[in-house]
mmCIF file of C-alpha atoms and ligand atoms in Angstrom:
data_model
loop_
_atom_site.group_PDB
_atom_site.id
_atom_site.type_symbol
_atom_site.label_atom_id
_atom_site.label_comp_id
_atom_site.label_asym_id
_atom_site.label_seq_id
_atom_site.Cartn_x
_atom_site.Cartn_y
_atom_site.Cartn_z
ATOM 1 C CA MET A 1 -3.924 22.006 14.637
ATOM 2 C CA GLU A 2 -2.385 18.693 15.664
ATOM 3 C CA LYS A 3 1.192 17.446 15.869
ATOM 4 C CA VAL A 4 1.825 14.542 13.468
ATOM 5 C CA CYS A 5 4.934 12.546 12.597
ATOM 6 C CA VAL A 6 5.216 10.597 9.338
ATOM 7 C CA LEU A 7 7.707 7.708 9.291
ATOM 8 C CA GLY A 8 9.134 7.282 5.807
ATOM 9 C CA ALA A 9 10.010 10.017 3.302
ATOM 10 C CA GLY A 10 9.310 8.063 0.174
ATOM 11 C CA SER A 11 6.624 8.883 -2.382
ATOM 12 C CA TRP A 12 3.691 8.212 -0.115
ATOM 13 C CA GLY A 13 5.070 9.425 3.203
ATOM 14 C CA THR A 14 6.107 12.704 1.596
ATOM 15 C CA ALA A 15 2.780 13.174 -0.198
ATOM 16 C CA LEU A 16 0.769 12.538 2.982
ATOM 17 C CA ALA A 17 3.065 14.804 5.002
ATOM 18 C CA MET A 18 2.313 17.488 2.438
ATOM 19 C CA VAL A 19 -1.451 16.981 2.893
ATOM 20 C CA LEU A 20 -1.058 17.238 6.677
ATOM 21 C CA ALA A 21 1.169 20.322 6.515
ATOM 22 C CA GLU A 22 -1.190 22.036 4.057
ATOM 23 C CA ASN A 23 -4.029 21.252 6.470
ATOM 24 C CA GLY A 24 -2.133 23.318 9.031
ATOM 25 C CA HIS A 25 -0.821 20.503 11.200
ATOM 26 C CA ASP A 26 2.632 20.610 12.795
ATOM 27 C CA THR A 27 4.090 17.890 10.579
ATOM 28 C CA LEU A 28 7.460 16.209 10.935
ATOM 29 C CA VAL A 29 8.599 13.531 8.471
ATOM 30 C CA TRP A 30 11.245 11.051 9.560
ATOM 31 C CA THR A 31 13.727 9.546 7.134
ATOM 32 C CA HIS A 32 16.548 7.137 7.859
ATOM 33 C CA ARG A 33 18.785 9.219 5.592
ATOM 34 C CA ALA A 34 20.155 12.454 7.129
ATOM 35 C CA ASN A 35 20.909 13.988 3.719
ATOM 36 C CA GLN A 36 17.267 13.550 2.692
ATOM 37 C CA ALA A 37 16.128 15.360 5.858
ATOM 38 C CA GLU A 38 18.500 18.207 5.028
ATOM 39 C CA GLU A 39 17.170 18.422 1.459
ATOM 40 C CA ILE A 40 13.585 18.608 2.696
ATOM 41 C CA ASN A 41 14.400 21.208 5.383
ATOM 42 C CA HIS A 42 16.641 23.454 3.305
ATOM 43 C CA LEU A 43 15.424 23.032 -0.289
ATOM 44 C CA HIS A 44 11.820 21.932 0.397
ATOM 45 C CA THR A 45 12.212 19.153 -2.151
ATOM 46 C CA ASN A 46 12.439 15.345 -2.212
ATOM 47 C CA LYS A 47 13.861 14.939 -5.680
ATOM 48 C CA LYS A 48 14.400 11.168 -5.478
ATOM 49 C CA TYR A 49 10.696 10.448 -5.063
ATOM 50 C CA LEU A 50 8.726 13.526 -6.121
ATOM 51 C CA PRO A 51 11.095 15.357 -8.481
ATOM 52 C CA GLU A 52 8.647 18.059 -9.593
ATOM 53 C CA THR A 53 7.215 18.878 -6.176
ATOM 54 C CA VAL A 54 7.949 21.903 -3.977
ATOM 55 C CA LEU A 55 7.093 20.979 -0.403
ATOM 56 C CA PRO A 56 5.339 23.353 2.032
ATOM 57 C CA ALA A 57 7.757 25.475 4.062
ATOM 58 C CA ASN A 58 6.051 24.304 7.280
ATOM 59 C CA LEU A 59 6.883 20.648 6.495
ATOM 60 C CA HIS A 60 9.955 19.686 8.484
ATOM 61 C CA ALA A 61 12.106 16.546 8.400
ATOM 62 C CA THR A 62 14.417 14.712 10.755
ATOM 63 C CA SER A 63 16.577 11.587 10.750
ATOM 64 C CA ASP A 64 16.475 11.483 14.562
ATOM 65 C CA ILE A 65 14.135 8.636 15.574
ATOM 66 C CA ALA A 66 13.927 10.007 19.142
ATOM 67 C CA MET A 67 12.607 13.298 17.805
ATOM 68 C CA ALA A 68 10.162 11.408 15.579
ATOM 69 C CA ALA A 69 8.956 9.260 18.469
ATOM 70 C CA THR A 70 8.290 12.156 20.825
ATOM 71 C CA HIS A 71 7.100 14.860 18.410
ATOM 72 C CA ALA A 72 3.455 13.946 18.110
ATOM 73 C CA GLU A 73 0.259 12.366 19.401
ATOM 74 C CA THR A 74 -0.194 10.767 15.981
ATOM 75 C CA ILE A 75 2.366 8.751 14.044
ATOM 76 C CA VAL A 76 1.809 7.754 10.399
ATOM 77 C CA VAL A 77 3.743 4.643 9.350
ATOM 78 C CA ALA A 78 4.603 5.052 5.662
ATOM 79 C CA VAL A 79 7.507 2.697 5.041
ATOM 80 C CA PRO A 80 7.270 -0.447 2.893
ATOM 81 C CA THR A 81 5.859 -3.552 4.551
ATOM 82 C CA LYS A 82 9.309 -5.161 4.598
ATOM 83 C CA ALA A 83 10.692 -2.293 6.738
ATOM 84 C CA ILE A 84 7.909 -2.020 9.304
ATOM 85 C CA ARG A 85 9.314 -4.378 11.950
ATOM 86 C CA GLU A 86 12.748 -2.711 11.799
ATOM 87 C CA VAL A 87 11.289 0.793 12.081
ATOM 88 C CA CYS A 88 9.021 -0.258 14.972
ATOM 89 C CA GLU A 89 12.042 -1.652 16.794
ATOM 90 C CA LYS A 90 13.886 1.667 16.455
ATOM 91 C CA LEU A 91 10.769 3.569 17.529
ATOM 92 C CA THR A 92 9.881 1.465 20.564
ATOM 93 C CA ALA A 93 12.925 2.437 22.607
ATOM 94 C CA LYS A 94 12.011 6.126 22.228
ATOM 95 C CA LEU A 95 8.211 6.187 22.647
ATOM 96 C CA ALA A 96 7.155 8.138 25.732
ATOM 97 C CA ARG A 97 3.382 8.507 25.427
ATOM 98 C CA LYS A 98 0.219 6.904 24.041
ATOM 99 C CA VAL A 99 0.131 7.440 20.293
ATOM 100 C CA LEU A 100 -2.527 7.090 17.633
ATOM 101 C CA PHE A 101 -0.843 5.020 14.916
ATOM 102 C CA VAL A 102 -1.971 5.306 11.289
ATOM 103 C CA HIS A 103 -0.495 2.927 8.748
ATOM 104 C CA VAL A 104 -0.669 3.636 5.027
ATOM 105 C CA SER A 105 1.324 0.669 3.730
ATOM 106 C CA LYS A 106 -0.116 -2.042 1.513
ATOM 107 C CA GLY A 107 1.204 -5.539 1.988
ATOM 108 C CA ILE A 108 0.998 -8.855 3.788
ATOM 109 C CA GLU A 109 4.052 -10.410 5.403
ATOM 110 C CA PRO A 110 5.018 -13.705 3.744
ATOM 111 C CA ASP A 111 5.360 -16.755 5.998
ATOM 112 C CA SER A 112 3.765 -15.099 9.063
ATOM 113 C CA LEU A 113 0.847 -14.070 6.775
ATOM 114 C CA LYS A 114 0.206 -11.157 9.098
ATOM 115 C CA ARG A 115 -1.551 -7.985 7.997
ATOM 116 C CA ILE A 116 0.239 -4.730 8.754
ATOM 117 C CA SER A 117 -2.010 -3.773 11.685
ATOM 118 C CA GLU A 118 -1.159 -7.179 13.212
ATOM 119 C CA ILE A 119 2.563 -6.574 12.714
ATOM 120 C CA LEU A 120 2.253 -3.148 14.372
ATOM 121 C CA ALA A 121 0.197 -4.548 17.277
ATOM 122 C CA GLU A 122 2.847 -7.167 18.037
ATOM 123 C CA SER A 123 5.851 -4.882 17.403
ATOM 124 C CA LEU A 124 4.850 -1.837 19.469
ATOM 125 C CA PRO A 125 4.447 -1.639 23.270
ATOM 126 C CA ALA A 126 0.697 -1.864 24.036
ATOM 127 C CA GLU A 127 1.025 0.941 26.592
ATOM 128 C CA ASN A 128 2.115 3.314 23.801
ATOM 129 C CA VAL A 129 -0.637 2.409 21.315
ATOM 130 C CA GLU A 130 -3.928 4.328 21.598
ATOM 131 C CA GLU A 131 -5.294 2.769 18.382
ATOM 132 C CA ILE A 132 -4.124 1.564 14.966
ATOM 133 C CA VAL A 133 -5.975 3.049 11.987
ATOM 134 C CA VAL A 134 -5.449 2.028 8.344
ATOM 135 C CA LEU A 135 -5.564 4.704 5.642
ATOM 136 C CA SER A 136 -5.961 3.179 2.183
ATOM 137 C CA GLY A 137 -7.553 3.720 -1.210
ATOM 138 C CA PRO A 138 -7.016 4.738 -4.844
ATOM 139 C CA SER A 139 -4.311 7.319 -4.285
ATOM 140 C CA HIS A 140 -1.209 7.720 -6.391
ATOM 141 C CA ALA A 141 1.206 10.069 -4.610
ATOM 142 C CA GLU A 142 2.050 11.802 -7.893
ATOM 143 C CA GLU A 143 -1.559 12.964 -8.233
ATOM 144 C CA VAL A 144 -2.111 13.812 -4.550
ATOM 145 C CA VAL A 145 0.754 16.339 -4.597
ATOM 146 C CA LEU A 146 -0.872 17.967 -7.641
ATOM 147 C CA HIS A 147 -4.118 18.359 -5.632
ATOM 148 C CA HIS A 148 -5.952 16.047 -8.037
ATOM 149 C CA PRO A 149 -9.232 14.955 -6.345
ATOM 150 C CA THR A 150 -8.493 11.813 -4.335
ATOM 151 C CA THR A 151 -10.628 9.603 -2.089
ATOM 152 C CA VAL A 152 -9.390 7.190 0.566
ATOM 153 C CA THR A 153 -10.757 5.317 3.577
ATOM 154 C CA ALA A 154 -9.699 5.434 7.222
ATOM 155 C CA ALA A 155 -10.430 2.049 8.802
ATOM 156 C CA CYS A 156 -10.566 1.077 12.475
ATOM 157 C CA ALA A 157 -12.939 -1.002 14.603
ATOM 158 C CA ASN A 158 -13.016 2.068 16.853
ATOM 159 C CA ILE A 159 -14.850 4.430 14.509
ATOM 160 C CA ASP A 160 -13.986 7.449 16.695
ATOM 161 C CA ALA A 161 -10.311 6.804 15.943
ATOM 162 C CA ALA A 162 -11.090 6.432 12.229
ATOM 163 C CA GLU A 163 -12.972 9.735 12.331
ATOM 164 C CA LYS A 164 -10.017 11.413 14.048
ATOM 165 C CA VAL A 165 -7.798 10.347 11.135
ATOM 166 C CA GLN A 166 -10.522 11.439 8.709
ATOM 167 C CA ASP A 167 -10.422 14.931 10.252
ATOM 168 C CA LEU A 168 -6.601 15.090 10.161
ATOM 169 C CA PHE A 169 -6.346 14.447 6.417
ATOM 170 C CA MET A 170 -9.601 15.653 4.865
ATOM 171 C CA ASN A 171 -9.574 18.731 2.624
ATOM 172 C CA GLN A 172 -11.044 19.866 -0.686
ATOM 173 C CA PHE A 173 -8.635 17.686 -2.675
ATOM 174 C CA PHE A 174 -8.340 14.696 -0.331
ATOM 175 C CA ARG A 175 -11.696 13.182 0.708
ATOM 176 C CA VAL A 176 -11.596 10.601 3.493
ATOM 177 C CA TYR A 177 -14.340 8.039 4.257
ATOM 178 C CA THR A 178 -14.437 5.791 7.320
ATOM 179 C CA ASN A 179 -14.946 2.028 7.586
ATOM 180 C CA ASP A 180 -14.809 -0.328 10.592
ATOM 181 C CA ASP A 181 -13.585 -3.288 8.460
ATOM 182 C CA VAL A 182 -9.814 -3.315 8.976
ATOM 183 C CA ILE A 183 -9.396 -6.849 7.599
ATOM 184 C CA GLY A 184 -11.212 -6.098 4.354
ATOM 185 C CA VAL A 185 -9.407 -2.793 3.851
ATOM 186 C CA GLU A 186 -5.952 -4.284 4.463
ATOM 187 C CA ILE A 187 -6.565 -7.373 2.311
ATOM 188 C CA GLY A 188 -7.901 -5.262 -0.567
ATOM 189 C CA GLY A 189 -5.056 -2.783 -0.416
ATOM 190 C CA ALA A 190 -2.402 -5.496 -0.321
ATOM 191 C CA LEU A 191 -3.767 -7.895 -2.931
ATOM 192 C CA LYS A 192 -4.604 -5.255 -5.544
ATOM 193 C CA ASN A 193 -0.843 -4.965 -6.032
ATOM 194 C CA VAL A 194 -0.700 -8.639 -7.073
ATOM 195 C CA ILE A 195 -3.397 -8.117 -9.706
ATOM 196 C CA ALA A 196 -1.670 -4.902 -10.855
ATOM 197 C CA LEU A 197 1.547 -6.855 -11.511
ATOM 198 C CA ALA A 198 -0.519 -9.270 -13.628
ATOM 199 C CA ALA A 199 -2.196 -6.377 -15.453
ATOM 200 C CA GLY A 200 1.203 -4.915 -16.251
ATOM 201 C CA ILE A 201 2.260 -8.290 -17.636
ATOM 202 C CA THR A 202 -0.711 -8.571 -20.014
ATOM 203 C CA ASP A 203 -0.065 -4.996 -21.180
ATOM 204 C CA GLY A 204 3.597 -5.887 -21.667
ATOM 205 C CA LEU A 205 2.417 -8.794 -23.826
ATOM 206 C CA ASN A 206 0.163 -6.349 -25.747
ATOM 207 C CA TYR A 207 -2.930 -8.393 -24.873
ATOM 208 C CA GLY A 208 -5.098 -5.262 -24.746
ATOM 209 C CA ASP A 209 -8.032 -3.899 -22.771
ATOM 210 C CA ASN A 210 -10.237 -7.015 -22.787
ATOM 211 C CA ALA A 211 -7.517 -8.885 -20.919
ATOM 212 C CA LYS A 212 -7.118 -5.980 -18.472
ATOM 213 C CA ALA A 213 -10.864 -5.977 -17.753
ATOM 214 C CA ALA A 214 -10.804 -9.734 -17.208
ATOM 215 C CA LEU A 215 -7.936 -9.410 -14.730
ATOM 216 C CA ILE A 216 -9.574 -6.575 -12.787
ATOM 217 C CA THR A 217 -12.914 -8.391 -12.610
ATOM 218 C CA ARG A 218 -11.633 -11.860 -11.806
ATOM 219 C CA GLY A 219 -8.919 -10.375 -9.633
ATOM 220 C CA LEU A 220 -11.575 -8.687 -7.511
ATOM 221 C CA ALA A 221 -13.394 -12.034 -7.305
ATOM 222 C CA GLU A 222 -10.361 -13.829 -5.866
ATOM 223 C CA ILE A 223 -9.479 -10.964 -3.536
ATOM 224 C CA THR A 224 -13.077 -10.969 -2.236
ATOM 225 C CA ARG A 225 -13.135 -14.765 -1.821
ATOM 226 C CA LEU A 226 -10.016 -14.680 0.333
ATOM 227 C CA GLY A 227 -10.903 -11.470 2.163
ATOM 228 C CA VAL A 228 -14.342 -12.749 3.211
ATOM 229 C CA LYS A 229 -12.814 -16.072 4.314
ATOM 230 C CA MET A 230 -10.398 -14.052 6.503
ATOM 231 C CA GLY A 231 -13.281 -12.122 8.101
ATOM 232 C CA GLY A 232 -13.662 -9.077 5.846
ATOM 233 C CA ASN A 233 -16.995 -7.472 4.959
ATOM 234 C CA PRO A 234 -17.876 -8.441 1.357
ATOM 235 C CA PHE A 235 -19.089 -4.918 0.640
ATOM 236 C CA THR A 236 -15.646 -3.474 1.458
ATOM 237 C CA PHE A 237 -14.180 -5.103 -1.659
ATOM 238 C CA SER A 238 -16.535 -3.229 -3.992
ATOM 239 C CA GLY A 239 -15.459 0.027 -2.342
ATOM 240 C CA LEU A 240 -12.528 2.425 -2.602
ATOM 241 C CA THR A 241 -9.959 0.126 -0.972
ATOM 242 C CA GLY A 242 -10.989 -2.849 -3.140
ATOM 243 C CA MET A 243 -12.338 -2.117 -6.611
ATOM 244 C CA GLY A 244 -11.245 1.527 -6.467
ATOM 245 C CA ASP A 245 -7.605 0.792 -5.714
ATOM 246 C CA LEU A 246 -7.597 -2.159 -8.113
ATOM 247 C CA ILE A 247 -8.719 0.117 -10.968
ATOM 248 C CA VAL A 248 -6.297 2.949 -10.215
ATOM 249 C CA THR A 249 -3.336 0.589 -9.859
ATOM 250 C CA CYS A 250 -4.061 -1.661 -12.865
ATOM 251 C CA THR A 251 -4.665 1.248 -15.229
ATOM 252 C CA SER A 252 -2.007 3.790 -14.306
ATOM 253 C CA VAL A 253 1.584 4.380 -15.342
ATOM 254 C CA HIS A 254 2.044 5.857 -11.859
ATOM 255 C CA SER A 255 1.774 2.346 -10.437
ATOM 256 C CA ARG A 256 5.117 0.763 -9.620
ATOM 257 C CA ASN A 257 3.434 -2.656 -9.602
ATOM 258 C CA TRP A 258 1.901 -2.105 -13.034
ATOM 259 C CA ARG A 259 5.208 -0.786 -14.396
ATOM 260 C CA ALA A 260 7.116 -3.752 -12.973
ATOM 261 C CA GLY A 261 4.607 -6.172 -14.511
ATOM 262 C CA ASN A 262 4.858 -4.346 -17.830
ATOM 263 C CA MET A 263 8.620 -4.884 -17.907
ATOM 264 C CA LEU A 264 8.160 -8.551 -16.975
ATOM 265 C CA GLY A 265 5.657 -8.947 -19.812
ATOM 266 C CA GLN A 266 8.213 -7.479 -22.205
ATOM 267 C CA GLY A 267 10.679 -10.187 -21.200
ATOM 268 C CA MET A 268 12.803 -8.620 -18.450
ATOM 269 C CA LYS A 269 13.767 -10.778 -15.480
ATOM 270 C CA LEU A 270 12.454 -9.930 -12.011
ATOM 271 C CA GLN A 271 15.762 -8.844 -10.478
ATOM 272 C CA GLU A 272 16.514 -6.586 -13.466
ATOM 273 C CA VAL A 273 13.078 -4.999 -13.042
ATOM 274 C CA LEU A 274 13.485 -4.400 -9.302
ATOM 275 C CA ASP A 275 17.001 -2.975 -9.766
ATOM 276 C CA GLN A 276 15.599 -0.522 -12.306
ATOM 277 C CA MET A 277 12.478 0.538 -10.349
ATOM 278 C CA GLY A 278 14.217 2.470 -7.541
ATOM 279 C CA MET A 279 10.993 2.306 -5.517
ATOM 280 C CA VAL A 280 9.149 -0.416 -3.679
ATOM 281 C CA VAL A 281 7.091 -2.959 -5.659
ATOM 282 C CA GLU A 282 4.974 -4.327 -2.825
ATOM 283 C CA GLY A 283 3.197 -6.831 -5.065
ATOM 284 C CA VAL A 284 6.218 -9.109 -5.366
ATOM 285 C CA ARG A 285 6.382 -10.099 -1.674
ATOM 286 C CA THR A 286 2.580 -9.960 -1.426
ATOM 287 C CA THR A 287 2.254 -12.492 -4.277
ATOM 288 C CA LYS A 288 4.171 -14.967 -2.118
ATOM 289 C CA ALA A 289 1.869 -14.192 0.824
ATOM 290 C CA ALA A 290 -1.227 -14.530 -1.393
ATOM 291 C CA TYR A 291 -0.042 -17.941 -2.624
ATOM 292 C CA GLN A 292 0.476 -19.076 0.966
ATOM 293 C CA LEU A 293 -2.887 -17.638 2.102
ATOM 294 C CA ALA A 294 -4.724 -19.443 -0.737
ATOM 295 C CA GLU A 295 -3.198 -22.706 0.489
ATOM 296 C CA LYS A 296 -3.906 -21.941 4.165
ATOM 297 C CA TYR A 297 -7.576 -21.023 3.637
ATOM 298 C CA GLY A 298 -8.266 -23.413 0.733
ATOM 299 C CA VAL A 299 -9.384 -20.536 -1.466
ATOM 300 C CA ALA A 300 -8.991 -20.612 -5.271
ATOM 301 C CA MET A 301 -6.762 -17.687 -6.304
ATOM 302 C CA PRO A 302 -5.731 -18.606 -9.859
ATOM 303 C CA ILE A 303 -4.304 -15.217 -10.881
ATOM 304 C CA SER A 304 -2.146 -14.961 -7.749
ATOM 305 C CA THR A 305 -1.075 -18.598 -8.168
ATOM 306 C CA GLU A 306 -0.050 -18.187 -11.801
ATOM 307 C CA LEU A 307 1.768 -14.933 -11.007
ATOM 308 C CA TYR A 308 3.635 -16.756 -8.237
ATOM 309 C CA SER A 309 4.869 -19.264 -10.838
ATOM 310 C CA VAL A 310 6.088 -16.388 -13.057
ATOM 311 C CA LEU A 311 7.848 -14.551 -10.233
ATOM 312 C CA PHE A 312 9.351 -17.466 -8.339
ATOM 313 C CA ASN A 313 9.332 -20.532 -10.624
ATOM 314 C CA ASP A 314 10.548 -19.008 -13.896
ATOM 315 C CA VAL A 315 7.328 -19.712 -15.790
ATOM 316 C CA GLU A 316 7.055 -17.539 -18.899
ATOM 317 C CA PRO A 317 4.310 -14.858 -18.638
ATOM 318 C CA LYS A 318 2.608 -16.068 -21.846
ATOM 319 C CA VAL A 319 2.487 -19.632 -20.518
ATOM 320 C CA ALA A 320 0.872 -18.382 -17.294
ATOM 321 C CA VAL A 321 -1.802 -16.455 -19.210
ATOM 322 C CA ASP A 322 -2.513 -19.518 -21.377
ATOM 323 C CA ALA A 323 -2.895 -21.607 -18.199
ATOM 324 C CA LEU A 324 -5.434 -19.118 -16.811
ATOM 325 C CA MET A 325 -7.434 -19.120 -20.039
ATOM 326 C CA MET A 326 -7.492 -22.915 -20.306
ATOM 327 C CA ARG A 327 -8.667 -23.622 -16.731
ATOM 328 C CA MET A 328 -11.713 -25.900 -16.205
ATOM 329 C CA LYS A 329 -14.921 -24.102 -17.189
ATOM 330 C CA LYS A 330 -16.836 -22.416 -14.343
ATOM 331 C CA ARG A 331 -20.127 -20.762 -13.511
ATOM 332 C CA GLU A 332 -19.129 -17.126 -12.937
ATOM 333 C CA ILE A 333 -21.171 -16.141 -9.905
ATOM 334 C CA ASP A 334 -20.956 -19.458 -7.973
ATOM 335 C CA ASP A 335 -17.200 -19.186 -8.350
ATOM 336 C CA MET A 336 -17.331 -15.902 -6.432
ATOM 337 C CA LYS A 337 -18.338 -17.723 -3.252
ATOM 338 C CA HIS A 338 -15.442 -20.085 -2.646
HETATM 339 N N1 NDP B 401 3.457 5.723 -3.694
HETATM 340 C C1 NDP B 401 2.139 5.726 -3.655
HETATM 341 O O1 NDP B 401 1.490 6.347 -4.490
HETATM 342 C C2 NDP B 401 1.423 4.954 -2.590
HETATM 343 C C3 NDP B 401 2.094 4.049 -1.771
HETATM 344 N N2 NDP B 401 1.405 3.370 -0.812
HETATM 345 C C4 NDP B 401 2.104 2.438 0.095
HETATM 346 O O2 NDP B 401 2.978 3.172 0.941
HETATM 347 C C5 NDP B 401 4.037 2.335 1.374
HETATM 348 C C6 NDP B 401 5.335 3.098 1.185
HETATM 349 O O3 NDP B 401 5.517 3.158 -0.187
HETATM 350 P P1 NDP B 401 6.171 4.378 -0.978
HETATM 351 O O4 NDP B 401 6.369 5.569 -0.118
HETATM 352 O O5 NDP B 401 5.394 4.531 -2.239
HETATM 353 O O6 NDP B 401 7.590 3.694 -1.288
HETATM 354 P P2 NDP B 401 8.887 4.383 -1.884
HETATM 355 O O7 NDP B 401 9.665 3.284 -2.502
HETATM 356 O O8 NDP B 401 8.480 5.564 -2.677
HETATM 357 O O9 NDP B 401 9.638 4.925 -0.559
HETATM 358 C C7 NDP B 401 9.947 4.018 0.467
HETATM 359 C C8 NDP B 401 10.562 4.836 1.597
HETATM 360 O O10 NDP B 401 10.801 3.956 2.688
HETATM 361 C C9 NDP B 401 12.175 4.085 3.040
HETATM 362 N N3 NDP B 401 12.677 2.827 3.595
HETATM 363 C C10 NDP B 401 12.843 1.649 2.963
HETATM 364 N N4 NDP B 401 13.354 0.740 3.820
HETATM 365 C C11 NDP B 401 13.505 1.375 5.015
HETATM 366 C C12 NDP B 401 13.980 0.978 6.296
HETATM 367 N N5 NDP B 401 14.381 -0.263 6.514
HETATM 368 N N6 NDP B 401 14.007 1.901 7.281
HETATM 369 C C13 NDP B 401 13.577 3.167 7.073
HETATM 370 N N7 NDP B 401 13.106 3.615 5.882
HETATM 371 C C14 NDP B 401 13.080 2.711 4.878
HETATM 372 C C15 NDP B 401 12.878 4.448 1.753
HETATM 373 O O11 NDP B 401 14.150 4.977 2.057
HETATM 374 P P3 NDP B 401 15.297 4.949 0.922
HETATM 375 O O12 NDP B 401 15.042 6.104 0.015
HETATM 376 O O13 NDP B 401 16.578 5.131 1.714
HETATM 377 O O14 NDP B 401 15.227 3.617 0.217
HETATM 378 C C16 NDP B 401 11.896 5.450 1.196
HETATM 379 O O15 NDP B 401 12.063 6.713 1.813
HETATM 380 C C17 NDP B 401 3.946 1.053 0.524
HETATM 381 O O16 NDP B 401 3.385 0.006 1.289
HETATM 382 C C18 NDP B 401 2.983 1.446 -0.606
HETATM 383 O O17 NDP B 401 2.223 0.339 -1.074
HETATM 384 C C19 NDP B 401 0.061 3.551 -0.606
HETATM 385 C C20 NDP B 401 -0.639 4.429 -1.399
HETATM 386 C C21 NDP B 401 -0.008 5.177 -2.438
HETATM 387 O O1 13P B 402 -1.285 2.078 -3.841
HETATM 388 C C1 13P B 402 -1.100 2.836 -4.794
HETATM 389 C C2 13P B 402 -2.210 3.606 -5.408
HETATM 390 O O2 13P B 402 -3.387 3.512 -4.642
HETATM 391 C C3 13P B 402 0.246 2.929 -5.438
HETATM 392 O O3 13P B 402 0.392 1.744 -6.190
HETATM 393 P P1 13P B 402 1.863 1.252 -6.561
HETATM 394 O O4 13P B 402 2.521 0.792 -5.292
HETATM 395 O O5 13P B 402 1.630 0.142 -7.561
HETATM 396 O O6 13P B 402 2.583 2.430 -7.155
#
């Protein structure tokens, strides 16, 4: 039994805390809202994010960052990408030991173009960081809490650290693989949200399954092109954190990115959609980062580029799809290389 703290009591932080608690670990989830900690501790629920779920009695919550920082040898960072720097700042003042950090967030920071492990490495005191492991894969929180079979990957260049995280989370419902390709895993997990927004848009336009398959396939091609250029292992992108997560996010009503895209495709404006979602839609900020990365690395990313025009330049979704369909003709496989 280990002591683990999960930062963030949203859908994913709560679901993973449940996995850890059910695995017998001494699990504390930190939330920045005291009333949410009270609900979890007294009612064993988190109605805002997982309304149907009864949480394990041995899952405890706190809104005290000092308690969160000192509770455990392992800290799981489960807040949206946008919040990571702020949460690290609060944490840093209270850290008192070396900690194994696991991040489960999926995004890339616009402008800095940093991956989450890079943000953590520069935001946390080196003397308090044993390792940073990424946990990612096709894993909707709503299905994890129902014990539906789920597979994810723990990634770290230090495979011993990845295996430690594998052992913390693995059980008969939650199967964890390891991978030493942090870049590939983080790029895949972040960029699949961009393609999922696009897939929601084509569904919102009632363009059907052929269009969805085209987006998933060509989306994986552009994610792989960029990911390999950034140093990822090409095989990672055909794995759980690439193709696997792309499929589960583009084809599921559980996906906030797909749902947001679906509303955009039906004609709603972005701000209206985000106001209505009530949960993070990581793909919006990541689309901006993807657009900037395509420019920086000189990599063709047509789906991300057209989605950027829809989200930030008021281009109509139908016009963006037409632009994708009418691009210069290409040889399929050669196009995968650059
Ligand atoms: N949901 C899922 O199925 C999965 C999600 N992920 C990833 O996990 C990450 C977290 O997403 P998820 O839990 O789904 O998001 P949710 O929107 O469900 O929850 C986000 C949580 O973060 C909290 N939060 C937001 N801003 C801050 C802040 N500045 N300081 C402290 N807490 C903050 C929210 O608090 P508040 O309620 O007050 O807003 C909320 O508790 C994302 O990167 C996502 O891509 C990965 C795999 C699966
Ligand atoms: O990452 C996820 C599933 O693997 C959750 O996707 P959404 O953020 O689109 O809900």
